[in-house]
mmCIF file of C-alpha atoms in Angstrom:
data_model
loop_
_atom_site.group_PDB
_atom_site.id
_atom_site.type_symbol
_atom_site.label_atom_id
_atom_site.label_comp_id
_atom_site.label_asym_id
_atom_site.label_seq_id
_atom_site.Cartn_x
_atom_site.Cartn_y
_atom_site.Cartn_z
ATOM 1 C CA MET A 1 -34.341 25.761 -137.614
ATOM 2 C CA LYS A 2 -36.648 23.269 -139.305
ATOM 3 C CA LYS A 3 -37.497 19.982 -137.624
ATOM 4 C CA VAL A 4 -36.464 16.762 -139.365
ATOM 5 C CA VAL A 5 -39.301 14.230 -139.511
ATOM 6 C CA CYS A 6 -38.219 10.606 -140.013
ATOM 7 C CA ILE A 7 -40.928 8.039 -140.785
ATOM 8 C CA GLY A 8 -40.405 4.284 -140.889
ATOM 9 C CA GLU A 9 -39.129 1.353 -138.892
ATOM 10 C CA MET A 10 -37.456 1.181 -135.537
ATOM 11 C CA LEU A 11 -36.259 -2.271 -134.609
ATOM 12 C CA ILE A 12 -33.883 -4.324 -132.535
ATOM 13 C CA ASP A 13 -30.613 -5.256 -134.239
ATOM 14 C CA PHE A 14 -29.151 -8.489 -132.905
ATOM 15 C CA VAL A 15 -25.519 -8.024 -133.950
ATOM 16 C CA SER A 16 -23.254 -11.063 -133.915
ATOM 17 C CA THR A 17 -20.093 -10.660 -131.875
ATOM 18 C CA ASP A 18 -18.541 -13.599 -133.741
ATOM 19 C CA ILE A 19 -16.691 -11.327 -136.170
ATOM 20 C CA GLY A 20 -15.873 -12.898 -139.519
ATOM 21 C CA THR A 21 -18.717 -15.434 -139.475
ATOM 22 C CA ASN A 22 -21.983 -15.505 -141.394
ATOM 23 C CA LEU A 23 -25.430 -15.916 -139.848
ATOM 24 C CA VAL A 24 -25.337 -19.662 -140.380
ATOM 25 C CA GLU A 25 -22.292 -19.944 -138.110
ATOM 26 C CA ALA A 26 -22.821 -17.043 -135.666
ATOM 27 C CA GLU A 27 -23.762 -18.010 -132.104
ATOM 28 C CA GLN A 28 -23.433 -14.885 -129.932
ATOM 29 C CA PHE A 29 -25.383 -11.664 -130.428
ATOM 30 C CA LEU A 30 -25.686 -8.232 -128.803
ATOM 31 C CA LYS A 31 -29.043 -6.430 -128.634
ATOM 32 C CA LYS A 32 -28.770 -2.956 -130.211
ATOM 33 C CA PRO A 33 -31.419 -0.355 -131.149
ATOM 34 C CA GLY A 34 -31.701 0.219 -134.882
ATOM 35 C CA GLY A 35 -33.885 0.917 -137.879
ATOM 36 C CA ALA A 36 -32.694 3.356 -140.538
ATOM 37 C CA PRO A 37 -35.152 6.256 -139.963
ATOM 38 C CA ALA A 38 -34.717 6.010 -136.189
ATOM 39 C CA ASN A 39 -30.937 6.081 -136.619
ATOM 40 C CA VAL A 40 -31.259 9.251 -138.707
ATOM 41 C CA ALA A 41 -33.527 10.909 -136.130
ATOM 42 C CA ALA A 42 -31.086 10.029 -133.339
ATOM 43 C CA CYS A 43 -28.161 11.472 -135.272
ATOM 44 C CA VAL A 44 -29.984 14.746 -136.036
ATOM 45 C CA ALA A 45 -30.937 15.182 -132.386
ATOM 46 C CA LYS A 46 -27.455 14.245 -131.120
ATOM 47 C CA LEU A 47 -25.879 16.917 -133.306
ATOM 48 C CA GLY A 48 -28.216 19.545 -131.875
ATOM 49 C CA GLY A 49 -31.140 19.489 -134.300
ATOM 50 C CA VAL A 50 -34.858 18.953 -133.757
ATOM 51 C CA SER A 51 -36.045 15.532 -134.909
ATOM 52 C CA TYR A 52 -39.280 13.573 -134.812
ATOM 53 C CA PHE A 53 -39.618 9.833 -135.303
ATOM 54 C CA ALA A 54 -42.932 8.456 -136.535
ATOM 55 C CA GLY A 55 -43.400 4.696 -136.589
ATOM 56 C CA ALA A 56 -44.748 1.630 -134.793
ATOM 57 C CA VAL A 57 -43.163 -0.748 -132.278
ATOM 58 C CA GLY A 58 -44.604 -3.704 -130.428
ATOM 59 C CA ASN A 59 -46.267 -3.452 -127.040
ATOM 60 C CA ASP A 60 -43.454 -5.574 -125.647
ATOM 61 C CA PRO A 61 -40.099 -5.149 -123.859
ATOM 62 C CA PHE A 62 -38.288 -4.534 -127.145
ATOM 63 C CA GLY A 63 -40.695 -1.748 -128.063
ATOM 64 C CA THR A 64 -40.268 -0.137 -124.648
ATOM 65 C CA CYS A 65 -36.484 -0.374 -125.002
ATOM 66 C CA LEU A 66 -36.619 1.408 -128.369
ATOM 67 C CA ILE A 67 -38.880 4.205 -127.147
ATOM 68 C CA ASN A 68 -36.579 4.763 -124.173
ATOM 69 C CA GLU A 69 -33.636 4.982 -126.566
ATOM 70 C CA LEU A 70 -35.347 7.727 -128.576
ATOM 71 C CA ILE A 71 -36.133 9.620 -125.377
ATOM 72 C CA ASP A 72 -32.472 9.397 -124.344
ATOM 73 C CA PHE A 73 -31.486 10.965 -127.677
ATOM 74 C CA ASN A 74 -34.081 13.731 -127.212
ATOM 75 C CA VAL A 75 -36.046 12.636 -130.281
ATOM 76 C CA ASN A 76 -39.730 13.623 -130.258
ATOM 77 C CA ILE A 77 -41.840 10.432 -129.876
ATOM 78 C CA GLU A 78 -45.338 11.930 -130.128
ATOM 79 C CA TYR A 79 -45.986 9.918 -133.313
ATOM 80 C CA VAL A 80 -44.601 6.571 -132.101
ATOM 81 C CA HIS A 81 -47.392 3.988 -131.875
ATOM 82 C CA LYS A 82 -47.381 0.821 -129.746
ATOM 83 C CA VAL A 83 -49.256 -2.039 -131.444
ATOM 84 C CA THR A 84 -50.056 -5.642 -130.604
ATOM 85 C CA THR A 85 -47.777 -7.040 -133.340
ATOM 86 C CA PRO A 86 -44.303 -7.860 -131.944
ATOM 87 C CA THR A 87 -41.444 -5.413 -132.518
ATOM 88 C CA THR A 88 -39.494 -5.888 -135.752
ATOM 89 C CA LEU A 89 -36.124 -7.654 -135.361
ATOM 90 C CA ALA A 90 -33.014 -7.823 -137.537
ATOM 91 C CA PHE A 91 -30.145 -10.285 -137.218
ATOM 92 C CA ILE A 92 -26.726 -9.140 -138.453
ATOM 93 C CA SER A 93 -23.365 -10.818 -138.877
ATOM 94 C CA LEU A 94 -20.144 -8.898 -139.515
ATOM 95 C CA ALA A 95 -17.230 -9.635 -141.820
ATOM 96 C CA GLN A 96 -13.685 -8.654 -140.851
ATOM 97 C CA ASN A 97 -14.031 -5.328 -142.721
ATOM 98 C CA GLY A 98 -17.264 -4.408 -140.914
ATOM 99 C CA GLU A 99 -19.590 -5.245 -143.827
ATOM 100 C CA ARG A 100 -22.833 -6.988 -142.936
ATOM 101 C CA ASP A 101 -25.193 -9.865 -143.637
ATOM 102 C CA PHE A 102 -28.859 -9.183 -142.746
ATOM 103 C CA VAL A 103 -31.952 -11.232 -141.965
ATOM 104 C CA PHE A 104 -35.180 -9.383 -141.059
ATOM 105 C CA ASN A 105 -38.042 -10.664 -138.912
ATOM 106 C CA ARG A 106 -40.657 -8.051 -139.800
ATOM 107 C CA GLY A 107 -43.280 -7.122 -137.247
ATOM 108 C CA ALA A 108 -44.794 -3.949 -135.808
ATOM 109 C CA ASP A 109 -43.240 -1.406 -138.172
ATOM 110 C CA ALA A 110 -45.656 -2.466 -140.936
ATOM 111 C CA GLU A 111 -48.612 -1.332 -138.830
ATOM 112 C CA PHE A 112 -47.795 2.387 -138.669
ATOM 113 C CA THR A 113 -50.649 4.559 -139.945
ATOM 114 C CA LEU A 114 -50.415 8.312 -140.445
ATOM 115 C CA PRO A 115 -53.945 9.749 -140.496
ATOM 116 C CA HIS A 116 -54.495 12.536 -143.041
ATOM 117 C CA ASN A 117 -55.688 14.877 -140.291
ATOM 118 C CA GLN A 118 -52.350 14.523 -138.440
ATOM 119 C CA THR A 119 -50.081 14.975 -141.458
ATOM 120 C CA SER A 120 -50.128 18.778 -141.591
ATOM 121 C CA LEU A 121 -49.236 19.114 -137.901
ATOM 122 C CA LEU A 122 -46.426 16.541 -138.093
ATOM 123 C CA LEU A 123 -44.887 18.156 -141.179
ATOM 124 C CA GLU A 124 -45.274 21.790 -140.126
ATOM 125 C CA ASN A 125 -41.945 23.653 -140.679
ATOM 126 C CA SER A 126 -40.138 20.404 -141.476
ATOM 127 C CA ILE A 127 -37.813 18.463 -143.703
ATOM 128 C CA LEU A 128 -39.335 15.048 -144.427
ATOM 129 C CA HIS A 129 -36.976 12.069 -144.488
ATOM 130 C CA LEU A 130 -38.219 8.771 -145.911
ATOM 131 C CA GLY A 131 -35.562 6.095 -145.489
ATOM 132 C CA SER A 132 -37.108 2.864 -144.280
ATOM 133 C CA ALA A 133 -35.669 -0.476 -145.395
ATOM 134 C CA THR A 134 -39.107 -2.106 -144.979
ATOM 135 C CA ALA A 135 -41.640 0.576 -145.964
ATOM 136 C CA LEU A 136 -41.560 -0.176 -149.691
ATOM 137 C CA LEU A 137 -42.647 -3.756 -148.986
ATOM 138 C CA GLY A 138 -46.198 -2.467 -148.699
ATOM 139 C CA SER A 139 -48.702 -2.414 -145.810
ATOM 140 C CA HIS A 140 -49.903 0.561 -143.770
ATOM 141 C CA LEU A 141 -46.377 1.964 -143.531
ATOM 142 C CA PHE A 142 -46.055 2.323 -147.319
ATOM 143 C CA GLU A 143 -49.463 4.015 -147.470
ATOM 144 C CA SER A 144 -48.228 6.424 -144.784
ATOM 145 C CA TYR A 145 -45.132 7.113 -146.885
ATOM 146 C CA LEU A 146 -47.282 8.085 -149.842
ATOM 147 C CA THR A 147 -49.554 10.225 -147.665
ATOM 148 C CA ALA A 148 -46.616 12.114 -146.180
ATOM 149 C CA ALA A 149 -44.697 12.476 -149.456
ATOM 150 C CA LYS A 150 -47.706 13.779 -151.407
ATOM 151 C CA TYR A 151 -48.570 16.278 -148.682
ATOM 152 C CA ALA A 152 -44.959 17.457 -148.428
ATOM 153 C CA ARG A 153 -44.652 17.827 -152.201
ATOM 154 C CA ASP A 154 -47.939 19.704 -152.556
ATOM 155 C CA ASN A 155 -46.990 22.072 -149.727
ATOM 156 C CA LYS A 156 -43.405 22.724 -150.918
ATOM 157 C CA HIS A 157 -41.689 20.912 -148.043
ATOM 158 C CA PHE A 158 -38.162 19.602 -148.610
ATOM 159 C CA ILE A 159 -38.188 15.807 -149.085
ATOM 160 C CA CYS A 160 -35.208 13.470 -148.649
ATOM 161 C CA PHE A 161 -35.441 9.842 -149.807
ATOM 162 C CA ASP A 162 -33.077 6.931 -149.127
ATOM 163 C CA PRO A 163 -34.251 3.600 -150.638
ATOM 164 C CA ASN A 164 -32.177 1.502 -148.189
ATOM 165 C CA TYR A 165 -32.108 -1.606 -150.372
ATOM 166 C CA ARG A 166 -31.673 -4.920 -148.536
ATOM 167 C CA GLU A 167 -31.233 -7.987 -150.741
ATOM 168 C CA ASP A 168 -32.857 -10.289 -148.188
ATOM 169 C CA LEU A 169 -36.100 -8.292 -148.466
ATOM 170 C CA TRP A 170 -36.240 -7.915 -152.258
ATOM 171 C CA LYS A 171 -34.542 -10.910 -153.893
ATOM 172 C CA ASP A 172 -37.854 -12.074 -155.436
ATOM 173 C CA ASN A 173 -39.435 -8.643 -156.062
ATOM 174 C CA LEU A 174 -36.732 -6.360 -157.441
ATOM 175 C CA ASP A 175 -39.099 -4.809 -160.005
ATOM 176 C CA VAL A 176 -41.438 -3.727 -157.199
ATOM 177 C CA PHE A 177 -38.541 -2.174 -155.274
ATOM 178 C CA ILE A 178 -37.462 -0.181 -158.331
ATOM 179 C CA GLN A 179 -41.003 0.966 -159.189
ATOM 180 C CA ARG A 180 -41.811 2.125 -155.661
ATOM 181 C CA SER A 181 -38.413 3.787 -155.234
ATOM 182 C CA ILE A 182 -38.857 5.762 -158.454
ATOM 183 C CA GLN A 183 -42.351 6.748 -157.307
ATOM 184 C CA LEU A 184 -40.825 8.425 -154.236
ATOM 185 C CA ILE A 185 -37.753 9.735 -156.065
ATOM 186 C CA GLU A 186 -40.074 11.686 -158.361
ATOM 187 C CA MET A 187 -41.371 13.572 -155.307
ATOM 188 C CA ALA A 188 -37.991 14.096 -153.621
ATOM 189 C CA ASN A 189 -35.665 17.103 -153.575
ATOM 190 C CA PHE A 190 -32.723 15.113 -152.200
ATOM 191 C CA VAL A 191 -31.887 11.458 -152.813
ATOM 192 C CA LYS A 192 -29.224 9.488 -150.954
ATOM 193 C CA VAL A 193 -28.216 6.166 -152.520
ATOM 194 C CA SER A 194 -25.366 3.700 -152.329
ATOM 195 C CA GLU A 195 -23.373 2.791 -155.421
ATOM 196 C CA GLU A 196 -25.253 -0.531 -155.601
ATOM 197 C CA GLU A 197 -28.645 1.177 -155.301
ATOM 198 C CA LEU A 198 -27.817 3.682 -158.034
ATOM 199 C CA ALA A 199 -27.004 0.844 -160.432
ATOM 200 C CA LEU A 200 -30.172 -1.062 -159.492
ATOM 201 C CA LEU A 201 -32.426 1.956 -159.957
ATOM 202 C CA THR A 202 -30.892 3.330 -163.145
ATOM 203 C CA GLY A 203 -29.161 0.427 -164.882
ATOM 204 C CA GLU A 204 -26.000 2.569 -165.024
ATOM 205 C CA GLN A 205 -22.630 1.614 -163.560
ATOM 206 C CA ASP A 206 -21.210 5.079 -164.255
ATOM 207 C CA LEU A 207 -21.959 7.364 -161.293
ATOM 208 C CA ALA A 208 -22.445 10.524 -163.347
ATOM 209 C CA LYS A 209 -24.773 8.833 -165.857
ATOM 210 C CA GLY A 210 -26.796 7.216 -163.075
ATOM 211 C CA CYS A 211 -27.217 10.542 -161.280
ATOM 212 C CA ASP A 212 -28.165 12.285 -164.527
ATOM 213 C CA TYR A 213 -30.953 9.730 -164.969
ATOM 214 C CA LEU A 214 -32.299 10.498 -161.490
ATOM 215 C CA HIS A 215 -32.052 14.236 -162.169
ATOM 216 C CA THR A 216 -34.445 13.702 -165.103
ATOM 217 C CA LYS A 217 -36.966 12.511 -162.488
ATOM 218 C CA GLY A 218 -36.856 15.966 -160.875
ATOM 219 C CA VAL A 219 -34.295 15.400 -158.099
ATOM 220 C CA SER A 220 -32.119 18.444 -157.392
ATOM 221 C CA TYR A 221 -29.465 16.918 -155.126
ATOM 222 C CA ILE A 222 -28.010 13.407 -155.063
ATOM 223 C CA THR A 223 -25.391 11.807 -152.834
ATOM 224 C CA VAL A 224 -23.960 8.406 -153.714
ATOM 225 C CA THR A 225 -22.038 6.773 -150.871
ATOM 226 C CA ILE A 226 -19.039 4.909 -152.300
ATOM 227 C CA GLY A 227 -17.513 3.236 -149.238
ATOM 228 C CA SER A 228 -13.924 4.068 -148.362
ATOM 229 C CA ARG A 229 -13.714 6.470 -151.314
ATOM 230 C CA GLY A 230 -16.270 8.813 -149.748
ATOM 231 C CA CYS A 231 -19.326 10.285 -151.443
ATOM 232 C CA PHE A 232 -20.203 11.329 -154.993
ATOM 233 C CA LEU A 233 -22.187 14.585 -154.881
ATOM 234 C CA SER A 234 -24.319 15.488 -157.889
ATOM 235 C CA THR A 235 -26.557 18.360 -158.959
ATOM 236 C CA PRO A 236 -27.815 18.953 -162.511
ATOM 237 C CA THR A 237 -24.833 21.263 -163.128
ATOM 238 C CA GLU A 238 -21.939 20.054 -160.908
ATOM 239 C CA LYS A 239 -20.446 16.753 -159.727
ATOM 240 C CA SER A 240 -17.493 15.705 -157.578
ATOM 241 C CA ILE A 241 -16.224 13.131 -155.081
ATOM 242 C CA ILE A 242 -16.000 14.262 -151.455
ATOM 243 C CA PRO A 243 -13.272 12.081 -149.834
ATOM 244 C CA ALA A 244 -14.088 9.800 -146.912
ATOM 245 C CA TYR A 245 -13.037 10.348 -143.317
ATOM 246 C CA GLU A 246 -10.344 7.706 -142.810
ATOM 247 C CA ILE A 247 -11.095 5.102 -140.127
ATOM 248 C CA THR A 248 -10.656 1.456 -139.223
ATOM 249 C CA PRO A 249 -14.276 0.208 -139.423
ATOM 250 C CA VAL A 250 -15.738 -2.056 -136.768
ATOM 251 C CA ASP A 251 -19.399 -2.109 -137.873
ATOM 252 C CA THR A 252 -20.822 -0.271 -140.901
ATOM 253 C CA THR A 253 -24.423 -0.729 -139.716
ATOM 254 C CA GLY A 254 -25.974 2.725 -139.673
ATOM 255 C CA ALA A 255 -23.122 4.328 -141.632
ATOM 256 C CA GLY A 256 -25.451 5.715 -144.291
ATOM 257 C CA ASP A 257 -27.999 6.752 -141.667
ATOM 258 C CA SER A 258 -25.489 8.792 -139.678
ATOM 259 C CA PHE A 259 -24.190 10.292 -142.917
ATOM 260 C CA ILE A 260 -27.598 11.503 -144.042
ATOM 261 C CA GLY A 261 -28.521 12.488 -140.475
ATOM 262 C CA ALA A 262 -25.544 14.843 -140.365
ATOM 263 C CA VAL A 263 -26.430 16.274 -143.788
ATOM 264 C CA LEU A 264 -30.069 16.801 -142.793
ATOM 265 C CA TYR A 265 -29.031 18.441 -139.527
ATOM 266 C CA GLN A 266 -27.159 21.040 -141.556
ATOM 267 C CA LEU A 267 -29.941 21.406 -144.128
ATOM 268 C CA SER A 268 -32.409 22.067 -141.302
ATOM 269 C CA GLN A 269 -30.516 25.289 -140.577
ATOM 270 C CA ALA A 270 -29.911 26.322 -144.202
ATOM 271 C CA ASN A 271 -31.778 28.528 -146.661
ATOM 272 C CA LEU A 272 -33.090 25.667 -148.792
ATOM 273 C CA ALA A 273 -34.152 28.005 -151.589
ATOM 274 C CA GLU A 274 -30.593 29.210 -152.178
ATOM 275 C CA LEU A 275 -28.328 26.211 -151.591
ATOM 276 C CA THR A 276 -24.981 26.384 -153.367
ATOM 277 C CA TYR A 277 -22.846 23.464 -154.461
ATOM 278 C CA ALA A 278 -20.074 24.601 -152.111
ATOM 279 C CA GLU A 279 -22.473 24.558 -149.158
ATOM 280 C CA LEU A 280 -23.648 21.058 -150.040
ATOM 281 C CA ALA A 281 -20.086 19.830 -150.401
ATOM 282 C CA GLY A 282 -19.357 21.117 -146.893
ATOM 283 C CA TYR A 283 -22.432 19.358 -145.530
ATOM 284 C CA VAL A 284 -21.326 16.101 -147.172
ATOM 285 C CA GLN A 285 -17.838 16.479 -145.728
ATOM 286 C CA LEU A 286 -19.244 16.656 -142.202
ATOM 287 C CA GLY A 287 -21.556 13.737 -143.031
ATOM 288 C CA ASN A 288 -18.508 11.671 -143.962
ATOM 289 C CA LYS A 289 -16.849 12.522 -140.642
ATOM 290 C CA VAL A 290 -19.895 11.647 -138.528
ATOM 291 C CA SER A 291 -20.422 8.405 -140.457
ATOM 292 C CA GLY A 292 -16.781 7.504 -139.918
ATOM 293 C CA VAL A 293 -17.055 7.984 -136.156
ATOM 294 C CA VAL A 294 -20.175 5.780 -135.995
ATOM 295 C CA CYS A 295 -18.447 2.976 -137.939
ATOM 296 C CA GLU A 296 -15.755 2.702 -135.264
ATOM 297 C CA TYR A 297 -18.315 1.226 -132.830
ATOM 298 C CA LEU A 298 -20.542 -1.856 -132.681
ATOM 299 C CA GLY A 299 -24.181 -0.929 -133.320
ATOM 300 C CA PRO A 300 -25.601 2.037 -135.278
ATOM 301 C CA MET A 301 -26.343 4.261 -132.274
ATOM 302 C CA THR A 302 -23.405 3.307 -130.037
ATOM 303 C CA GLY A 303 -21.062 5.669 -131.839
ATOM 304 C CA LEU A 304 -23.398 8.548 -130.998
ATOM 305 C CA THR A 305 -23.391 7.831 -127.269
ATOM 306 C CA ASP A 306 -19.895 6.640 -126.357
ATOM 307 C CA PHE A 307 -17.949 9.408 -124.567
ATOM 308 C CA ALA A 308 -14.898 9.158 -126.830
ATOM 309 C CA SER A 309 -17.071 9.286 -129.948
ATOM 310 C CA ILE A 310 -18.910 12.361 -128.662
ATOM 311 C CA GLN A 311 -15.560 14.121 -128.308
ATOM 312 C CA LYS A 312 -14.760 13.209 -131.932
ATOM 313 C CA LEU A 313 -18.155 14.512 -133.078
ATOM 314 C CA ASP A 314 -17.623 17.766 -131.206
ATOM 315 C CA LYS A 315 -14.273 18.228 -132.952
ATOM 316 C CA ALA A 316 -15.859 17.449 -136.327
ATOM 317 C CA LEU A 317 -18.625 20.023 -135.756
ATOM 318 C CA LYS A 318 -16.159 22.709 -134.697
ATOM 319 C CA ALA A 319 -13.998 22.021 -137.739
ATOM 320 C CA ALA A 320 -16.935 22.089 -140.184
#
């Protein structure tokens, strides 16, 4: 089994419990652990895989809370740095259908540095997942992304990239988001995007045409999450929609992270040199199920820890 290495932000999500309001009107919030790469690492570990999280948190109570959360999930924290900058925070309001409105207060995650002399050890026998919402903004974290991606590419490691577009972060710099995303896509084996992200990155509304454009950049496998319809799976030779796991969503925060975490968990046990389309479709099907379970709970990691949800995950794994 390969380890799954997730680099990027871990933060505190303050999720409004005033369902159906926006952030202007929301008054009550719950503190929940979050951050896309950390969510992925937690999901991989919860399903029985080996995951590492590499990133920076503040030397403050929020940072301690987040590190403790990773330990509880059995995620390796050897490459988690505590820095003097306060822990990154996100504020989230929820519509009636579970969709979200975000505001980020960026802090410590930007300070993560991956020294060149530690890269080979971190990435030994690994799948590298780059899926930070904030990394592409620049700073030390983006430099660490490039260091890790170039090393992984040059040493034939499997690379997964999720651009995790957030409008609040990029409304004035969309060209930079696209340029930096394409830079990483060109080094990736596997790309996970939402329908909105595919259109932003390719200029194509048609899923097949958008995926074909990304395949010209060298990507072998693409998943496009399409909400309640499920996931569009694309390789250079085959394409299809894998139906969603039907649920009544409470909070879609972390839905994509749990989806890709479940897929990476399965890839970590696969022969990556001989993947078939049928195998990938099965991995995506389980990803849809795990994502569905997570969306039935408030907070991206809650659905991985609640007793009832664990029973659902166990059933999904046995049925896969």
